Steps between C-alpha positions, in 0.01 A plus 500: 500500500521131413236535228684798352825304504333200339348720231841654433657155476229385258566810290871419474426136424267606221769727359747212503244270341443754223874530440531122477210486255673762283828309516334176396327678212832647383670163534234345278543784250873438492445127449266578210767723350758224535268255327464742209878542499574129468367467146712783346804363683439150365443646155827694515684187613347294218589770247858501625519121468350514151744774400793290622369198309477709181851629557635145533324399179636803318845426637481147366373617161784749473760233579352272236508783249864577577598133473347491154716796406217733410614863509282793597373721223606864488155599624521259795848621589381860508199409712721300737729799551206735555327269749824426682571871550143556622509205741847580634379847598189365671689251716817701559588454872555875543146576382291257706393501864737345752265210574497410128873525427563128544219413259620770260846342497351160417298656220812667363678163490204346313498796264869466413464125451206555265702756306790257461260235369335748265168418669273789400188338648663455840613864508153616395351296784749649748410851386130428557571374852716801581235741374256347750727617781614156616142422608504128405822449693352658812219245531682307772564821692130579487416156638750560781321827581170314523652254745641785708156667520337170595745462790417852617131417487556188710675711764216753498242226540692365801482841665129523426435154646685595818291814542175315430588242765583775745163662443325166537667442837391841620142448383482163678538663841183486705535870571729785407718445809799425280473838335420688820800345672741651250688794643472690176218378280542782247869423454424129452248555224712773342786250477276238340357750252850616407603141427196449280557825314859398429376173353242693297768736365715200405212344309417826324860521382489142370169558320651811340806294395279239335294764318805684370672185369530529119368146454177565693 
């Protein structure tokens, strides 16, 4: 009976070891995905910074032009009106997602200021940004998502370490007396396997999140 019990315990330990191996593999896959994600996020952030720099330069150029009293040509005035109408539709607060309304309002302010200055280049730049679906402005949000996933991974690794240590303690026993002394061995291992499967499901969800991210 003891040998049968020991064999059963070894079987459950092997199942747990396999689950842990799968979890570690998925954790590494998620980390690899995050590493791939960092470069697009940095690129988006740099593009946003570059776009802002260009806007500031265009703003300055427009102010210089106005101070010199240079009027817009008829062609420029028509283009300004056309671009302004196009941009105002793209960033209208009633037409954008709730999480982008604040940014849309800021864009609308910039748009109206550019119109008042007669700054065609600035409006053209705003239209280009709006047509990209606010992507450059969401770079910081994407970086925040990466940090959130990293924190989740740290929590998962803590759970894995705890389970590995628990298995190590059990394997250090000179015999399987610890297991045989449990009133309900099946329930014990079922509980441990359930905990591992929950961790595995959490990791699978995170890996799926990373893969579905538009910047991946």
